[in-house]
Short mmCIF file of C-alpha atoms and ligand atoms in Angstrom, two decimals:
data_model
loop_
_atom_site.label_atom_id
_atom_site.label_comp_id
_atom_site.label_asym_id
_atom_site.label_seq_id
_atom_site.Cartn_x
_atom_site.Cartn_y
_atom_site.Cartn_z
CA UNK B 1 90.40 243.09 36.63
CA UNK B 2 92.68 240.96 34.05
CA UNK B 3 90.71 237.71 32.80
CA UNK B 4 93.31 237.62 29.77
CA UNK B 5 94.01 233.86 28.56
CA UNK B 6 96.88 233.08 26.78
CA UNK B 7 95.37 233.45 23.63
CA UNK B 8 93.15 236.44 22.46
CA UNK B 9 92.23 239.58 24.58
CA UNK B 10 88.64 240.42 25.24
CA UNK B 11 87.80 243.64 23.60
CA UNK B 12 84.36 245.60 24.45
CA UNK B 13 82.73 248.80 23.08
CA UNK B 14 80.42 249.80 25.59
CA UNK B 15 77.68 252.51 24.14
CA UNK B 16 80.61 254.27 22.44
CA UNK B 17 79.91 257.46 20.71
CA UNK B 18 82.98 258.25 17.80
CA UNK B 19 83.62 261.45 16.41
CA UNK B 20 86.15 263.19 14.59
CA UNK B 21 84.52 266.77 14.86
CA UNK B 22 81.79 266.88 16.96
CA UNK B 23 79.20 265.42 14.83
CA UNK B 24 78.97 261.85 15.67
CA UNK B 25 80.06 258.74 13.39
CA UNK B 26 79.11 255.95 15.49
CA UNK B 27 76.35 256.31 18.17
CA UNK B 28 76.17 254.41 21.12
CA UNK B 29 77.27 251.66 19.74
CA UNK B 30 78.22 248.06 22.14
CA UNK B 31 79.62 244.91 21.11
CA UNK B 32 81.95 242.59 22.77
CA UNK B 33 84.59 241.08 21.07
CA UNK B 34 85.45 237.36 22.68
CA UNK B 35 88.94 236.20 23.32
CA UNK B 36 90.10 234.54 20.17
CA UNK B 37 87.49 235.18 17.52
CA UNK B 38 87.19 236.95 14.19
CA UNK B 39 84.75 239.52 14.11
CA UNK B 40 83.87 241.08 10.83
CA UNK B 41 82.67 244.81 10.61
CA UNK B 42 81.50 245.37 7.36
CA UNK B 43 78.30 248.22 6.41
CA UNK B 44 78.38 250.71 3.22
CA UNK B 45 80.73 253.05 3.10
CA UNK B 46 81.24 256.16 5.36
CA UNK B 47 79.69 253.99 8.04
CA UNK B 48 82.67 254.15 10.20
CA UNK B 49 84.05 251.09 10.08
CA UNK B 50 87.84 252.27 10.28
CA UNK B 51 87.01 254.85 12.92
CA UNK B 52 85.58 251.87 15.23
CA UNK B 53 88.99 249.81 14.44
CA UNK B 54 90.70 253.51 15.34
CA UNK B 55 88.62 253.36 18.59
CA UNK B 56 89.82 249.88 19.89
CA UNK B 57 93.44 250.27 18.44
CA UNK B 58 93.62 254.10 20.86
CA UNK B 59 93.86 255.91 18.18
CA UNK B 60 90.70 257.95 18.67
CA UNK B 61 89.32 258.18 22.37
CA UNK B 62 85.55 258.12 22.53
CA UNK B 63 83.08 260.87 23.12
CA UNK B 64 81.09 258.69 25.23
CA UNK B 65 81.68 255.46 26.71
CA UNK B 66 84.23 253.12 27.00
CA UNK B 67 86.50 250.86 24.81
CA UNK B 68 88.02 247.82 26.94
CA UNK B 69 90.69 245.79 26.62
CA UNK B 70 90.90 242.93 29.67
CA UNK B 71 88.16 244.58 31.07
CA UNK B 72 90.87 247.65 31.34
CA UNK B 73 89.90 251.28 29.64
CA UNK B 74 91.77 251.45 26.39
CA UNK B 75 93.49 255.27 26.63
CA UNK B 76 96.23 254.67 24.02
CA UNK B 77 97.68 252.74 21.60
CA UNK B 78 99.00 249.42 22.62
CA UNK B 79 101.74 246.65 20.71
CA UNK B 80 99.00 244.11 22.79
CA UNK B 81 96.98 245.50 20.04
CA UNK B 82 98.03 245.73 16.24
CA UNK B 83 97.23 247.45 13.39
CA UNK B 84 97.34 245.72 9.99
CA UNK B 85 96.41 248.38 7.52
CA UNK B 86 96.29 248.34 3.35
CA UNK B 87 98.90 249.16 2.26
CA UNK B 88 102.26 251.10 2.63
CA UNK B 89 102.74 250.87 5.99
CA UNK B 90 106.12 249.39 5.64
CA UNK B 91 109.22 251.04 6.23
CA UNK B 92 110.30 251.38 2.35
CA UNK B 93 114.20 251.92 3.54
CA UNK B 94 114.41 248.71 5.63
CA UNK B 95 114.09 245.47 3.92
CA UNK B 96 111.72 242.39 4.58
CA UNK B 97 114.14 240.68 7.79
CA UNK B 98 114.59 244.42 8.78
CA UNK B 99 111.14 245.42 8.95
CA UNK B 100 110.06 241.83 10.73
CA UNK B 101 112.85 242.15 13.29
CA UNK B 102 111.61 246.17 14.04
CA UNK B 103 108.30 244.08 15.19
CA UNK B 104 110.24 241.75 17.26
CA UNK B 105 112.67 244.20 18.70
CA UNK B 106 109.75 246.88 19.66
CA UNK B 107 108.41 243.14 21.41
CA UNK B 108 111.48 242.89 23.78
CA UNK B 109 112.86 239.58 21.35
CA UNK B 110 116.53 239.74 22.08
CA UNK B 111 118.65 240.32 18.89
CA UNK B 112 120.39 237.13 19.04
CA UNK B 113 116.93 235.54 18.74
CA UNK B 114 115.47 237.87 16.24
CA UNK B 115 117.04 236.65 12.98
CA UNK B 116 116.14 233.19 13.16
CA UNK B 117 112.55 234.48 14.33
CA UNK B 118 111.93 236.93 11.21
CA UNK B 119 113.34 234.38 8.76
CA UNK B 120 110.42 232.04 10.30
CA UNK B 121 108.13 234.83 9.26
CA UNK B 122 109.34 235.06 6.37
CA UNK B 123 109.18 231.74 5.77
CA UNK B 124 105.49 231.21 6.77
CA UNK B 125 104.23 233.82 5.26
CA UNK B 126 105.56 232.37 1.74
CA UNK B 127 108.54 235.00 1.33
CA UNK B 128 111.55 232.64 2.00
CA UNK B 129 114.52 233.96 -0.32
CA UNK B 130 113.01 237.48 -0.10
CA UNK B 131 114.57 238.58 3.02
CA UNK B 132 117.05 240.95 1.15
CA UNK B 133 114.61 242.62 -0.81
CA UNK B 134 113.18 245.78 -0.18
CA UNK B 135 109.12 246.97 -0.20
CA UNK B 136 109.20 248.74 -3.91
CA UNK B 137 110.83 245.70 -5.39
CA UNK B 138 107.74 243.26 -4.20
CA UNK B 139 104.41 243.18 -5.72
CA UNK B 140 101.35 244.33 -3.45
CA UNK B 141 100.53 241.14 -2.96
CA UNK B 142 104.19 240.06 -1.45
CA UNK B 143 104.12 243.80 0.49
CA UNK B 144 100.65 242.90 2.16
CA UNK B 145 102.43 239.45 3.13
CA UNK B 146 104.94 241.05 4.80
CA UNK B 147 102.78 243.61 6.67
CA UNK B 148 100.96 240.12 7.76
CA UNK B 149 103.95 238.70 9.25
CA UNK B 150 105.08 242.26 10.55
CA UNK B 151 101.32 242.69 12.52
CA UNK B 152 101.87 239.59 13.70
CA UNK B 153 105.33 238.93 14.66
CA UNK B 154 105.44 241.68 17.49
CA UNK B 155 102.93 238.37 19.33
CA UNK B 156 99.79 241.05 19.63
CA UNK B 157 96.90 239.63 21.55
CA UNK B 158 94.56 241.49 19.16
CA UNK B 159 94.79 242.85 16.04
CA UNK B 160 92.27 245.50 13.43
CA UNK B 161 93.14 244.90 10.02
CA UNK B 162 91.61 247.72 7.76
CA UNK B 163 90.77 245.88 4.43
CA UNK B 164 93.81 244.51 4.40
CA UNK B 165 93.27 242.60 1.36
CA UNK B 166 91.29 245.00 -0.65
CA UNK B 167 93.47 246.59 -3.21
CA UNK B 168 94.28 242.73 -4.49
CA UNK B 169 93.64 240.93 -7.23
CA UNK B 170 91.02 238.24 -6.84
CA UNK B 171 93.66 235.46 -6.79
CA UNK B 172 96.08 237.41 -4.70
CA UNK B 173 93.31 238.17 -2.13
CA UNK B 174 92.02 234.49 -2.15
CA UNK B 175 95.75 233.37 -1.45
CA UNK B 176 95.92 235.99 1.47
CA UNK B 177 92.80 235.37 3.34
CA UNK B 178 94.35 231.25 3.40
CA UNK B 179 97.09 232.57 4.86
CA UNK B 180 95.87 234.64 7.44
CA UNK B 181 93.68 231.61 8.19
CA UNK B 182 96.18 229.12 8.59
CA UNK B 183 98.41 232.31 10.63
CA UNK B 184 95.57 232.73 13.13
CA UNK B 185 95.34 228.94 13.50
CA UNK B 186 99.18 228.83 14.43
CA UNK B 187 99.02 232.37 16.41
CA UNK B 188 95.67 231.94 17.62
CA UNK B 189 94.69 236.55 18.73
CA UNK B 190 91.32 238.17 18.63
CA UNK B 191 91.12 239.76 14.85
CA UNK B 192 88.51 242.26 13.96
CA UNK B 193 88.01 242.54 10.62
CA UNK B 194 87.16 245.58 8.07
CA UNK B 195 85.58 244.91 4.68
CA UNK B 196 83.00 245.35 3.03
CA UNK B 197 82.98 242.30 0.96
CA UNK B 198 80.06 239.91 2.54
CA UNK B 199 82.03 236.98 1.13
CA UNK B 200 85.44 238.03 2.76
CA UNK B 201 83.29 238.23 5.96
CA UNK B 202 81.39 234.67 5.76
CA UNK B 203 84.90 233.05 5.04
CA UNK B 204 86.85 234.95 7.67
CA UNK B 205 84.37 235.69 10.42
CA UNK B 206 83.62 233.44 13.44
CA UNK B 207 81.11 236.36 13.39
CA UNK B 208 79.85 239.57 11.41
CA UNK B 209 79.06 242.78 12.66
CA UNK B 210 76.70 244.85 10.26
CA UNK B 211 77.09 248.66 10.67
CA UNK B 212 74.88 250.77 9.46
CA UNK B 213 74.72 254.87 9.81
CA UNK B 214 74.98 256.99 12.77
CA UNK B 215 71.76 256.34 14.30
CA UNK B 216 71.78 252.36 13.49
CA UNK B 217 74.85 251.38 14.48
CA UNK B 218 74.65 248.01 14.87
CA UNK B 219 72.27 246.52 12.57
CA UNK B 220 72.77 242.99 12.50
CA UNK B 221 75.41 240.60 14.70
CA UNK B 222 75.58 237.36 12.79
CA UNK B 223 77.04 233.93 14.16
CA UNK B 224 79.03 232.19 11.09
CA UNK B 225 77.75 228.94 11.29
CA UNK B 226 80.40 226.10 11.92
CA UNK B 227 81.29 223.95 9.80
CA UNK B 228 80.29 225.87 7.66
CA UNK B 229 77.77 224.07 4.91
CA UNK B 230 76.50 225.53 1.87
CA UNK B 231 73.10 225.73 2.67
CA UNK B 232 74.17 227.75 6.47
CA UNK B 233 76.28 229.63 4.23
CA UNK B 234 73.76 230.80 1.93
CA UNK B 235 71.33 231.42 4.94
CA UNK B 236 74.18 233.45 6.78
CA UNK B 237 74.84 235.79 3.35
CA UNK B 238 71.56 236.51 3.37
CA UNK B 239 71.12 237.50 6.44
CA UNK B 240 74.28 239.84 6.14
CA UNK B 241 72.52 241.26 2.73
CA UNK B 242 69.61 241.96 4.23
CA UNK B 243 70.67 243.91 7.28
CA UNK B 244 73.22 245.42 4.46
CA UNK B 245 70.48 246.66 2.26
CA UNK B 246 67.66 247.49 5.42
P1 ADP Z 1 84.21 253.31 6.72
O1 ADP Z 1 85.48 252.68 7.24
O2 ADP Z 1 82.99 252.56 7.16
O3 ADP Z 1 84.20 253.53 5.25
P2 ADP Z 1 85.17 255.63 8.15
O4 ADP Z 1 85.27 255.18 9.55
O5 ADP Z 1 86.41 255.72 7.34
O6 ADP Z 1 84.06 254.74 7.40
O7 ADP Z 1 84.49 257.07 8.11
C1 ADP Z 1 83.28 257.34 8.79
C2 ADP Z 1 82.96 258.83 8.65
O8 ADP Z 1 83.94 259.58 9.33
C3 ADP Z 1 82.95 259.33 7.22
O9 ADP Z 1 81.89 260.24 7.08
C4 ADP Z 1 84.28 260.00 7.06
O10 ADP Z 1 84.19 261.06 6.13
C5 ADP Z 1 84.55 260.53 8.47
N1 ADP Z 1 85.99 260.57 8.76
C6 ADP Z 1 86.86 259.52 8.66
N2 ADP Z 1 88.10 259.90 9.03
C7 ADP Z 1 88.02 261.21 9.35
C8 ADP Z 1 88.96 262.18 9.82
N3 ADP Z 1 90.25 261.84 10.02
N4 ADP Z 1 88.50 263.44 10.05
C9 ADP Z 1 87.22 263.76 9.85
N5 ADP Z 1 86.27 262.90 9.43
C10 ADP Z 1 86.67 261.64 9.18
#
């Protein structure tokens, strides 16, 4: 049943109905997720964006249908399968190293190869000399670095990432979305995406899932062309706007 590679896992929502208390979210909705890619999700609001990331993480078994990981039916959470969320998700008691090397110790990484391991986190992610320091002393910016390098250090095959970027500053987030770039290129996993910012999506998305409400849950599923020029680009946004506004 396994067709993993060594890179990303293939993820699949197959006509999966979501719902938190009986009324539906997300109807029937299927996509398939390929080993290795970014996919986007982005739609207005209340679309349930985060609950389809809660679906795939295990966090919130379907109604109908099936979430699958491998080609296996996702019934719980998984550390093949990360969360990267906002915001204060860190442990605010433990410092930067501390909070890498929980990620690498819940991963099996024997302690006498976990230090030099986080400080290479730490070091990629553009935090070297801030080992020491704890979550309240860093700016948001810093504290979504170091989530980053936490979703990422445990070695997940996958990993959702809620907005992850979206209570920073333009700069900040600019800086960020580089990094996870350059992160995915050197820890190449299967990333699906939250935001609702189309440009966020055309620059981080191999593709770009459109949600729209229960009903329409998949409006549009847009290839990011590659490379990317400006007059693709252009075409692509406007395809995302239009399926955004429909
Ligand atoms: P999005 O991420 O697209 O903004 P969400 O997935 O957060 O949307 O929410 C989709 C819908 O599900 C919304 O109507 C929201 O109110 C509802 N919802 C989200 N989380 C819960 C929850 N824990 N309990 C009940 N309803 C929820």
């Amino acid at each position: 049943m396994t067709t993993a590679t060594a890179t990303g896992m293939d993820l699949q929502l197959d006509r999966v109905t979501l719902s938190y208390t009986g009324t539906p979210v997300i109807r029937d909705l299927t996509i398939d997720v390929r080993p290795g890619e970014i996919l986007v999700l982005t739609g207005p609001s209340g679309c349930g964006k985060s609950t389809v990331l809660r679906a795939l993480a295990g966090l919130l078994a379907p109604d109908a249908g099936r979430v699958l990981a491998d080609g296996d039916v996702v019934t719980t959470t998984s550390r093949d399968r990360a969360v990267v969320f906002q915001d204060n998700a860190l442990l605010p008691w433990r410092t930067v190293r501390s909070n890498i090397d929980l990620a690498l110790k819940l991963r099996g990484v024997p302690r006498a190869d976990r230090r030099a391991a986080a400080e290479r986190w730490i070091d990629e992610v553009g935090l070297t000399g801030f080992g020491d320091y704890l979550p309240k002393s860093l700016s948001g910016g810093m504290r979504q670095r170091v989530q980053l390098a936490r979703g990422l250090a445990g070695a997940p095959r996958a990993a959702m990432m809620d907005e992850p970027f979206g209570a920073l500053d333009t700069q900040t987030r600019a800086t960020m979305q580089r990094l996870l770039i350059d992160t995915w290129d050197a820890h190449p996993t299967t990333v699906v995406f939250v935001t609702h910012d189309v440009d966020e999506a055309l620059l981080l998305g191999d593709r770009v899932a459109v949600l729209g409400r229960a009903g329409q849950p998949l409006r549009a599923l847009v290839d990011v062309p590659e490379p990317r020029t400006a007059v693709e680009r252009r075409a692509t946004r406007a395809e995302i706007l239009t399926a955004l506004e429909h």
